[in-house]
Amino acid sequence: MKKLFQILAIIGICLSLDSCYYDSIYEPIADDDDGSTIEEVTYNNDIAPIFGFCSNCHNGSQDPDLSEGNAYNSLVPAYVTAFDAEASPLYIKLEDGHQNQPASRIELVKTWIDQGALE
């Protein structure tokens, strides 16, 4: 009886493993003409929230002035070279580890600059 139970258990396990096949059909994602899917990044919508806590130090007493209403004009063009993040002092400073910003935020700043540093 014990041997019969073992055989039935093995058969049951084999059948259950064989039935774990997922037949999914994925529709291809249509790419843009240039193959990118990057959305437009703007200062007001995407970058200002990143620099919100920076205004504790950069409040007018330390350059650049990142206080509300002054931040964009303080950054562009003095610290941001539009369309060229690699040459922008802001991006270089962040990439060097200023205030230990996460890589995702630094990449967002890079995208913003490379897209023209839109307000």
GROMACS .gro file of N, CA, C and O in nm:
model
  476
    1MET      N    1   0.082  -0.119   0.000
    1MET     CA    2   0.000   0.000   0.000
    1MET      C    3   0.087   0.127   0.000
    1MET      O    4   0.055   0.223  -0.068
    2LYS      N    5   0.195   0.120   0.079
    2LYS     CA    6   0.285   0.234   0.086
    2LYS      C    7   0.352   0.257  -0.049
    2LYS      O    8   0.369   0.370  -0.093
    3LYS      N    9   0.390   0.150  -0.117
    3LYS     CA   10   0.455   0.161  -0.248
    3LYS      C   11   0.357   0.219  -0.351
    3LYS      O   12   0.396   0.301  -0.434
    4LEU      N   13   0.231   0.180  -0.345
    4LEU     CA   14   0.129   0.232  -0.437
    4LEU      C   15   0.111   0.382  -0.415
    4LEU      O   16   0.100   0.459  -0.510
    5PHE      N   17   0.109   0.426  -0.288
    5PHE     CA   18   0.097   0.568  -0.257
    5PHE      C   19   0.217   0.646  -0.311
    5PHE      O   20   0.200   0.755  -0.366
    6GLN      N   21   0.338   0.590  -0.299
    6GLN     CA   22   0.458   0.656  -0.352
    6GLN      C   23   0.452   0.670  -0.503
    6GLN      O   24   0.487   0.774  -0.559
    7ILE      N   25   0.406   0.566  -0.572
    7ILE     CA   26   0.397   0.569  -0.718
    7ILE      C   27   0.293   0.673  -0.761
    7ILE      O   28   0.316   0.751  -0.854
    8LEU      N   29   0.178   0.677  -0.694
    8LEU     CA   30   0.075   0.774  -0.728
    8LEU      C   31   0.123   0.917  -0.699
    8LEU      O   32   0.094   1.010  -0.775
    9ALA      N   33   0.200   0.935  -0.592
    9ALA     CA   34   0.254   1.067  -0.560
    9ALA      C   35   0.352   1.112  -0.667
    9ALA      O   36   0.351   1.229  -0.711
   10ILE      N   37   0.438   1.021  -0.713
   10ILE     CA   38   0.536   1.055  -0.818
   10ILE      C   39   0.464   1.088  -0.948
   10ILE      O   40   0.497   1.185  -1.016
   11ILE      N   41   0.365   1.011  -0.984
   11ILE     CA   42   0.287   1.037  -1.106
   11ILE      C   43   0.216   1.173  -1.094
   11ILE      O   44   0.214   1.252  -1.188
   12GLY      N   45   0.158   1.199  -0.978
   12GLY     CA   46   0.090   1.327  -0.956
   12GLY      C   47   0.185   1.445  -0.968
   12GLY      O   48   0.152   1.548  -1.029
   13ILE      N   49   0.304   1.433  -0.912
   13ILE     CA   50   0.403   1.540  -0.921
   13ILE      C   51   0.446   1.560  -1.065
   13ILE      O   52   0.456   1.674  -1.113
   14CYS      N   53   0.472   1.452  -1.136
   14CYS     CA   54   0.514   1.462  -1.277
   14CYS      C   55   0.405   1.529  -1.361
   14CYS      O   56   0.435   1.613  -1.446
   15LEU      N   57   0.281   1.493  -1.338
   15LEU     CA   58   0.172   1.553  -1.415
   15LEU      C   59   0.155   1.701  -1.381
   15LEU      O   60   0.127   1.783  -1.469
   16SER      N   61   0.173   1.736  -1.254
   16SER     CA   62   0.156   1.876  -1.217
   16SER      C   63   0.270   1.962  -1.273
   16SER      O   64   0.250   2.076  -1.310
   17LEU      N   65   0.391   1.906  -1.278
   17LEU     CA   66   0.503   1.981  -1.336
   17LEU      C   67   0.487   1.998  -1.486
   17LEU      O   68   0.525   2.100  -1.542
   18ASP      N   69   0.430   1.900  -1.549
   18ASP     CA   70   0.410   1.907  -1.693
   18ASP      C   71   0.301   2.008  -1.729
   18ASP      O   72   0.301   2.066  -1.835
   19SER      N   73   0.209   2.031  -1.637
   19SER     CA   74   0.098   2.122  -1.667
   19SER      C   75   0.130   2.267  -1.634
   19SER      O   76   0.045   2.353  -1.647
   20CYS      N   77   0.251   2.298  -1.590
   20CYS     CA   78   0.288   2.435  -1.555
   20CYS      C   79   0.342   2.511  -1.675
   20CYS      O   80   0.441   2.583  -1.666
   21TYR      N   81   0.281   2.497  -1.786
   21TYR     CA   82   0.324   2.566  -1.907
   21TYR      C   83   0.229   2.682  -1.931
   21TYR      O   84   0.108   2.666  -1.932
   22TYR      N   85   0.286   2.800  -1.946
   22TYR     CA   86   0.207   2.920  -1.971
   22TYR      C   87   0.216   2.955  -2.118
   22TYR      O   88   0.323   2.981  -2.169
   23ASP      N   89   0.104   2.955  -2.182
   23ASP     CA   90   0.099   2.989  -2.323
   23ASP      C   91   0.051   3.133  -2.335
   23ASP      O   92  -0.068   3.160  -2.345
   24SER      N   93   0.147   3.226  -2.333
   24SER     CA   94   0.113   3.368  -2.340
   24SER      C   95   0.156   3.425  -2.474
   24SER      O   96   0.260   3.390  -2.527
   25ILE      N   97   0.073   3.512  -2.523
   25ILE     CA   98   0.106   3.580  -2.648
   25ILE      C   99   0.128   3.727  -2.616
   25ILE      O  100   0.039   3.794  -2.564
   26TYR      N  101   0.247   3.773  -2.640
   26TYR     CA  102   0.280   3.912  -2.615
   26TYR      C  103   0.277   3.988  -2.746
   26TYR      O  104   0.337   3.946  -2.843
   27GLU      N  105   0.206   4.100  -2.743
   27GLU     CA  106   0.204   4.183  -2.862
   27GLU      C  107   0.328   4.269  -2.864
   27GLU      O  108   0.369   4.320  -2.760
   28PRO      N  109   0.388   4.285  -2.979
   28PRO     CA  110   0.509   4.368  -2.985
   28PRO      C  111   0.478   4.513  -2.953
   28PRO      O  112   0.371   4.564  -2.986
   29ILE      N  113   0.571   4.578  -2.887
   29ILE     CA  114   0.557   4.719  -2.852
   29ILE      C  115   0.609   4.801  -2.968
   29ILE      O  116   0.722   4.783  -3.013
   30ALA      N  117   0.527   4.890  -3.018
   30ALA     CA  118   0.567   4.974  -3.131
   30ALA      C  119   0.662   5.082  -3.082
   30ALA      O  120   0.631   5.157  -2.989
   31ASP      N  121   0.778   5.090  -3.143
   31ASP     CA  122   0.876   5.192  -3.110
   31ASP      C  123   0.851   5.316  -3.194
   31ASP      O  124   0.787   5.310  -3.298
   32ASP      N  125   0.903   5.429  -3.145
   32ASP     CA  126   0.900   5.550  -3.225
   32ASP      C  127   0.993   5.531  -3.344
   32ASP      O  128   1.065   5.434  -3.354
   33ASP      N  129   0.994   5.629  -3.432
   33ASP     CA  130   1.080   5.619  -3.549
   33ASP      C  131   1.226   5.603  -3.514
   33ASP      O  132   1.299   5.531  -3.580
   34ASP      N  133   1.271   5.670  -3.409
   34ASP     CA  134   1.413   5.661  -3.372
   34ASP      C  135   1.440   5.551  -3.271
   34ASP      O  136   1.552   5.533  -3.227
   35GLY      N  137   1.337   5.476  -3.232
   35GLY     CA  138   1.354   5.365  -3.141
   35GLY      C  139   1.353   5.403  -2.994
   35GLY      O  140   1.369   5.320  -2.908
   36SER      N  141   1.333   5.530  -2.963
   36SER     CA  142   1.336   5.572  -2.823
   36SER      C  143   1.194   5.592  -2.771
   36SER      O  144   1.102   5.617  -2.846
   37THR      N  145   1.180   5.581  -2.640
   37THR     CA  146   1.051   5.603  -2.577
   37THR      C  147   1.065   5.702  -2.462
   37THR      O  148   0.989   5.699  -2.368
   38ILE      N  149   1.164   5.788  -2.469
   38ILE     CA  150   1.190   5.885  -2.363
   38ILE      C  151   1.091   5.999  -2.372
   38ILE      O  152   1.072   6.057  -2.478
   39GLU      N  153   1.027   6.029  -2.260
   39GLU     CA  154   0.934   6.141  -2.257
   39GLU      C  155   1.011   6.270  -2.231
   39GLU      O  156   1.122   6.269  -2.181
   40GLU      N  157   0.945   6.380  -2.262
   40GLU     CA  158   1.007   6.511  -2.241
   40GLU      C  159   1.019   6.539  -2.091
   40GLU      O  160   0.923   6.524  -2.016
   41VAL      N  161   1.138   6.578  -2.050
   41VAL     CA  162   1.166   6.609  -1.911
   41VAL      C  163   1.176   6.761  -1.898
   41VAL      O  164   1.249   6.824  -1.972
   42THR      N  165   1.101   6.818  -1.804
   42THR     CA  166   1.106   6.963  -1.783
   42THR      C  167   1.151   6.993  -1.640
   42THR      O  168   1.136   6.909  -1.550
   43TYR      N  169   1.202   7.112  -1.621
   43TYR     CA  170   1.250   7.151  -1.489
   43TYR      C  171   1.136   7.152  -1.389
   43TYR      O  172   1.145   7.092  -1.281
   44ASN      N  173   1.028   7.222  -1.422
   44ASN     CA  174   0.917   7.239  -1.326
   44ASN      C  175   0.853   7.106  -1.287
   44ASN      O  176   0.819   7.086  -1.171
   45ASN      N  177   0.836   7.016  -1.382
   45ASN     CA  178   0.767   6.890  -1.354
   45ASN      C  179   0.857   6.782  -1.296
   45ASN      O  180   0.812   6.703  -1.212
   46ASP      N  181   0.982   6.775  -1.339
   46ASP     CA  182   1.066   6.662  -1.306
   46ASP      C  183   1.190   6.695  -1.223
   46ASP      O  184   1.229   6.618  -1.136
   47ILE      N  185   1.253   6.807  -1.250
   47ILE     CA  186   1.382   6.838  -1.188
   47ILE      C  187   1.366   6.916  -1.058
   47ILE      O  188   1.436   6.890  -0.960
   48ALA      N  189   1.275   7.011  -1.053
   48ALA     CA  190   1.255   7.093  -0.932
   48ALA      C  191   1.232   7.008  -0.807
   48ALA      O  192   1.290   7.037  -0.702
   49PRO      N  193   1.151   6.901  -0.814
   49PRO     CA  194   1.134   6.818  -0.694
   49PRO      C  195   1.264   6.753  -0.646
   49PRO      O  196   1.282   6.732  -0.526
   50ILE      N  197   1.354   6.722  -0.737
   50ILE     CA  198   1.483   6.663  -0.699
   50ILE      C  199   1.564   6.763  -0.619
   50ILE      O  200   1.629   6.727  -0.520
   51PHE      N  201   1.563   6.888  -0.660
   51PHE     CA  202   1.644   6.990  -0.595
   51PHE      C  203   1.572   7.059  -0.479
   51PHE      O  204   1.624   7.154  -0.422
   52GLY      N  205   1.454   7.010  -0.442
   52GLY     CA  206   1.381   7.071  -0.333
   52GLY      C  207   1.459   7.076  -0.203
   52GLY      O  208   1.463   7.179  -0.135
   53PHE      N  209   1.525   6.968  -0.167
   53PHE     CA  210   1.601   6.968  -0.042
   53PHE      C  211   1.735   7.039  -0.055
   53PHE      O  212   1.797   7.076   0.045
   54CYS      N  213   1.780   7.063  -0.177
   54CYS     CA  214   1.908   7.132  -0.200
   54CYS      C  215   1.899   7.279  -0.158
   54CYS      O  216   2.001   7.342  -0.130
   55SER      N  217   1.778   7.331  -0.158
   55SER     CA  218   1.761   7.473  -0.125
   55SER      C  219   1.789   7.502   0.022
   55SER      O  220   1.796   7.617   0.063
   56ASN      N  221   1.808   7.397   0.103
   56ASN     CA  222   1.847   7.419   0.242
   56ASN      C  223   1.984   7.485   0.248
   56ASN      O  224   2.007   7.573   0.330
   57CYS      N  225   2.076   7.443   0.163
   57CYS     CA  226   2.210   7.503   0.159
   57CYS      C  227   2.220   7.610   0.050
   57CYS      O  228   2.282   7.713   0.070
   58HIS      N  229   2.161   7.579  -0.066
   58HIS     CA  230   2.167   7.670  -0.181
   58HIS      C  231   2.047   7.764  -0.177
   58HIS      O  232   1.960   7.761  -0.264
   59ASN      N  233   2.043   7.848  -0.076
   59ASN     CA  234   1.927   7.936  -0.055
   59ASN      C  235   1.958   8.082  -0.082
   59ASN      O  236   1.890   8.170  -0.033
   60GLY      N  237   2.060   8.108  -0.159
   60GLY     CA  238   2.099   8.245  -0.187
   60GLY      C  239   2.232   8.280  -0.124
   60GLY      O  240   2.301   8.369  -0.169
   61SER      N  241   2.268   8.207  -0.020
   61SER     CA  242   2.396   8.232   0.044
   61SER      C  243   2.507   8.147  -0.017
   61SER      O  244   2.624   8.170   0.006
   62GLN      N  245   2.469   8.047  -0.095
   62GLN     CA  246   2.566   7.958  -0.162
   62GLN      C  247   2.518   7.938  -0.305
   62GLN      O  248   2.401   7.907  -0.327
   63ASP      N  249   2.609   7.957  -0.400
   63ASP     CA  250   2.574   7.939  -0.542
   63ASP      C  251   2.562   7.792  -0.576
   63ASP      O  252   2.636   7.710  -0.523
   64PRO      N  253   2.473   7.757  -0.668
   64PRO     CA  254   2.367   7.837  -0.727
   64PRO      C  255   2.250   7.852  -0.631
   64PRO      O  256   2.227   7.768  -0.544
   65ASP      N  257   2.176   7.959  -0.646
   65ASP     CA  258   2.060   7.987  -0.563
   65ASP      C  259   1.943   7.900  -0.610
   65ASP      O  260   1.886   7.923  -0.716
   66LEU      N  261   1.910   7.798  -0.532
   66LEU     CA  262   1.803   7.706  -0.570
   66LEU      C  263   1.673   7.732  -0.494
   66LEU      O  264   1.586   7.646  -0.488
   67SER      N  265   1.662   7.852  -0.439
   67SER     CA  266   1.536   7.886  -0.372
   67SER      C  267   1.425   7.898  -0.475
   67SER      O  268   1.449   7.925  -0.593
   68GLU      N  269   1.303   7.878  -0.430
   68GLU     CA  270   1.188   7.879  -0.520
   68GLU      C  271   1.179   8.011  -0.596
   68GLU      O  272   1.192   8.119  -0.539
   69GLY      N  273   1.161   8.000  -0.725
   69GLY     CA  274   1.152   8.118  -0.810
   69GLY      C  275   1.284   8.161  -0.869
   69GLY      O  276   1.287   8.234  -0.968
   70ASN      N  277   1.395   8.119  -0.811
   70ASN     CA  278   1.527   8.157  -0.861
   70ASN      C  279   1.605   8.041  -0.920
   70ASN      O  280   1.704   8.062  -0.990
   71ALA      N  281   1.565   7.920  -0.890
   71ALA     CA  282   1.645   7.803  -0.923
   71ALA      C  283   1.676   7.788  -1.072
   71ALA      O  284   1.792   7.773  -1.109
   72TYR      N  285   1.574   7.791  -1.155
   72TYR     CA  286   1.596   7.767  -1.298
   72TYR      C  287   1.692   7.872  -1.356
   72TYR      O  288   1.787   7.837  -1.425
   73ASN      N  289   1.667   7.998  -1.327
   73ASN     CA  290   1.751   8.105  -1.381
   73ASN      C  291   1.893   8.103  -1.324
   73ASN      O  292   1.987   8.148  -1.388
   74SER      N  293   1.909   8.048  -1.204
   74SER     CA  294   2.043   8.034  -1.147
   74SER      C  295   2.121   7.920  -1.211
   74SER      O  296   2.243   7.925  -1.221
   75LEU      N  297   2.049   7.818  -1.254
   75LEU     CA  298   2.114   7.700  -1.313
   75LEU      C  299   2.145   7.717  -1.461
   75LEU      O  300   2.252   7.678  -1.508
   76VAL      N  301   2.048   7.772  -1.535
   76VAL     CA  302   2.063   7.783  -1.680
   76VAL      C  303   2.092   7.926  -1.717
   76VAL      O  304   2.016   8.015  -1.680
   77PRO      N  305   2.196   7.959  -1.786
   77PRO     CA  306   2.298   7.876  -1.848
   77PRO      C  307   2.427   7.863  -1.767
   77PRO      O  308   2.522   7.801  -1.813
   78ALA      N  309   2.434   7.921  -1.647
   78ALA     CA  310   2.560   7.922  -1.571
   78ALA      C  311   2.609   7.782  -1.535
   78ALA      O  312   2.729   7.754  -1.543
   79TYR      N  313   2.519   7.690  -1.496
   79TYR     CA  314   2.560   7.557  -1.452
   79TYR      C  315   2.513   7.446  -1.545
   79TYR      O  316   2.544   7.330  -1.523
   80VAL      N  317   2.435   7.483  -1.646
   80VAL     CA  318   2.381   7.384  -1.738
   80VAL      C  319   2.411   7.425  -1.881
   80VAL      O  320   2.376   7.536  -1.922
   81THR      N  321   2.475   7.336  -1.955
   81THR     CA  322   2.498   7.357  -2.098
   81THR      C  323   2.392   7.275  -2.170
   81THR      O  324   2.402   7.152  -2.177
   82ALA      N  325   2.290   7.344  -2.222
   82ALA     CA  326   2.178   7.275  -2.286
   82ALA      C  327   2.227   7.183  -2.397
   82ALA      O  328   2.317   7.217  -2.472
   83PHE      N  329   2.167   7.065  -2.403
   83PHE     CA  330   2.196   6.960  -2.501
   83PHE      C  331   2.332   6.894  -2.482
   83PHE      O  332   2.375   6.817  -2.567
   84ASP      N  333   2.402   6.922  -2.371
   84ASP     CA  334   2.534   6.862  -2.349
   84ASP      C  335   2.558   6.841  -2.199
   84ASP      O  336   2.627   6.921  -2.135
   85ALA      N  337   2.503   6.734  -2.145
   85ALA     CA  338   2.516   6.708  -2.002
   85ALA      C  339   2.661   6.686  -1.962
   85ALA      O  340   2.703   6.729  -1.855
   86GLU      N  341   2.738   6.623  -2.047
   86GLU     CA  342   2.877   6.592  -2.015
   86GLU      C  343   2.961   6.719  -1.993
   86GLU      O  344   3.062   6.714  -1.925
   87ALA      N  345   2.918   6.831  -2.050
   87ALA     CA  346   2.990   6.957  -2.034
   87ALA      C  347   2.925   7.049  -1.931
   87ALA      O  348   2.974   7.160  -1.909
   88SER      N  349   2.819   7.004  -1.867
   88SER     CA  350   2.746   7.087  -1.772
   88SER      C  351   2.804   7.070  -1.631
   88SER      O  352   2.808   6.959  -1.579
   89PRO      N  353   2.844   7.181  -1.568
   89PRO     CA  354   2.897   7.173  -1.431
   89PRO      C  355   2.799   7.107  -1.333
   89PRO      O  356   2.842   7.035  -1.243
   90LEU      N  357   2.670   7.131  -1.349
   90LEU     CA  358   2.571   7.070  -1.260
   90LEU      C  359   2.577   6.918  -1.270
   90LEU      O  360   2.586   6.848  -1.168
   91TYR      N  361   2.574   6.865  -1.390
   91TYR     CA  362   2.577   6.720  -1.409
   91TYR      C  363   2.709   6.661  -1.361
   91TYR      O  364   2.710   6.556  -1.295
   92ILE      N  365   2.818   6.728  -1.390
   92ILE     CA  366   2.950   6.679  -1.348
   92ILE      C  367   2.955   6.671  -1.195
   92ILE      O  368   3.004   6.572  -1.139
   93LYS      N  369   2.905   6.773  -1.126
   93LYS     CA  370   2.905   6.775  -0.980
   93LYS      C  371   2.820   6.661  -0.924
   93LYS      O  372   2.860   6.593  -0.830
   94LEU      N  373   2.702   6.641  -0.981
   94LEU     CA  374   2.615   6.533  -0.933
   94LEU      C  375   2.675   6.396  -0.961
   94LEU      O  376   2.668   6.306  -0.877
   95GLU      N  377   2.735   6.382  -1.077
   95GLU     CA  378   2.795   6.253  -1.114
   95GLU      C  379   2.915   6.219  -1.025
   95GLU      O  380   2.941   6.102  -0.998
   96ASP      N  381   2.982   6.321  -0.977
   96ASP     CA  382   3.096   6.300  -0.887
   96ASP      C  383   3.052   6.262  -0.746
   96ASP      O  384   3.135   6.238  -0.660
   97GLY      N  385   2.922   6.261  -0.720
   97GLY     CA  386   2.871   6.215  -0.593
   97GLY      C  387   2.825   6.321  -0.497
   97GLY      O  388   2.808   6.294  -0.378
   98HIS      N  389   2.801   6.443  -0.546
   98HIS     CA  390   2.754   6.551  -0.457
   98HIS      C  391   2.623   6.512  -0.391
   98HIS      O  392   2.525   6.481  -0.459
   99GLN      N  393   2.621   6.510  -0.260
   99GLN     CA  394   2.504   6.477  -0.178
   99GLN      C  395   2.449   6.336  -0.203
   99GLN      O  396   2.334   6.308  -0.174
  100ASN      N  397   2.532   6.249  -0.259
  100ASN     CA  398   2.495   6.108  -0.278
  100ASN      C  399   2.359   6.089  -0.343
  100ASN      O  400   2.275   6.012  -0.296
  101GLN      N  401   2.336   6.161  -0.451
  101GLN     CA  402   2.210   6.147  -0.524
  101GLN      C  403   2.203   6.008  -0.588
  101GLN      O  404   2.302   5.957  -0.640
  102PRO      N  405   2.087   5.944  -0.587
  102PRO     CA  406   2.073   5.813  -0.651
  102PRO      C  407   2.096   5.824  -0.802
  102PRO      O  408   2.071   5.928  -0.864
  103ALA      N  409   2.143   5.716  -0.860
  103ALA     CA  410   2.172   5.713  -1.004
  103ALA      C  411   2.050   5.747  -1.088
  103ALA      O  412   2.062   5.811  -1.193
  104SER      N  413   1.931   5.710  -1.042
  104SER     CA  414   1.809   5.738  -1.119
  104SER      C  415   1.785   5.889  -1.130
  104SER      O  416   1.744   5.938  -1.234
  105ARG      N  417   1.813   5.961  -1.023
  105ARG     CA  418   1.796   6.107  -1.027
  105ARG      C  419   1.902   6.172  -1.115
  105ARG      O  420   1.872   6.265  -1.190
  106ILE      N  421   2.023   6.124  -1.105
  106ILE     CA  422   2.131   6.180  -1.188
  106ILE      C  423   2.101   6.155  -1.335
  106ILE      O  424   2.121   6.242  -1.420
  107GLU      N  425   2.048   6.039  -1.367
  107GLU     CA  426   2.012   6.006  -1.505
  107GLU      C  427   1.898   6.096  -1.555
  107GLU      O  428   1.897   6.138  -1.670
  108LEU      N  429   1.805   6.128  -1.466
  108LEU     CA  430   1.694   6.218  -1.503
  108LEU      C  431   1.748   6.358  -1.532
  108LEU      O  432   1.705   6.422  -1.628
  109VAL      N  433   1.841   6.405  -1.450
  109VAL     CA  434   1.903   6.536  -1.474
  109VAL      C  435   1.978   6.535  -1.606
  109VAL      O  436   1.969   6.629  -1.685
  110LYS      N  437   2.049   6.426  -1.634
  110LYS     CA  438   2.123   6.414  -1.761
  110LYS      C  439   2.026   6.420  -1.879
  110LYS      O  440   2.050   6.491  -1.977
  111THR      N  441   1.915   6.347  -1.869
  111THR     CA  442   1.815   6.348  -1.976
  111THR      C  443   1.759   6.488  -1.996
  111THR      O  444   1.743   6.534  -2.109
  112TRP      N  445   1.728   6.556  -1.886
  112TRP     CA  446   1.676   6.692  -1.893
  112TRP      C  447   1.774   6.784  -1.966
  112TRP      O  448   1.734   6.859  -2.055
  113ILE      N  449   1.900   6.777  -1.930
  113ILE     CA  450   2.000   6.862  -1.995
  113ILE      C  451   2.015   6.826  -2.141
  113ILE      O  452   2.017   6.914  -2.228
  114ASP      N  453   2.024   6.695  -2.171
  114ASP     CA  454   2.042   6.651  -2.310
  114ASP      C  455   1.922   6.685  -2.398
  114ASP      O  456   1.934   6.696  -2.519
  115GLN      N  457   1.805   6.703  -2.337
  115GLN     CA  458   1.685   6.741  -2.413
  115GLN      C  459   1.674   6.892  -2.428
  115GLN      O  460   1.579   6.940  -2.488
  116GLY      N  461   1.768   6.966  -2.374
  116GLY     CA  462   1.768   7.112  -2.393
  116GLY      C  463   1.740   7.191  -2.268
  116GLY      O  464   1.723   7.313  -2.276
  117ALA      N  465   1.731   7.126  -2.152
  117ALA     CA  466   1.710   7.194  -2.024
  117ALA      C  467   1.587   7.283  -2.027
  117ALA      O  468   1.591   7.402  -1.996
  118LEU      N  469   1.475   7.224  -2.063
  118LEU     CA  470   1.350   7.299  -2.073
  118LEU      C  471   1.297   7.336  -1.936
  118LEU      O  472   1.311   7.264  -1.839
  119GLU      N  473   1.233   7.454  -1.930
  119GLU     CA  474   1.176   7.500  -1.804
  119GLU      C  475   1.041   7.432  -1.786
  119GLU      O  476   0.991   7.399  -1.692
   0.00000   0.00000   0.00000
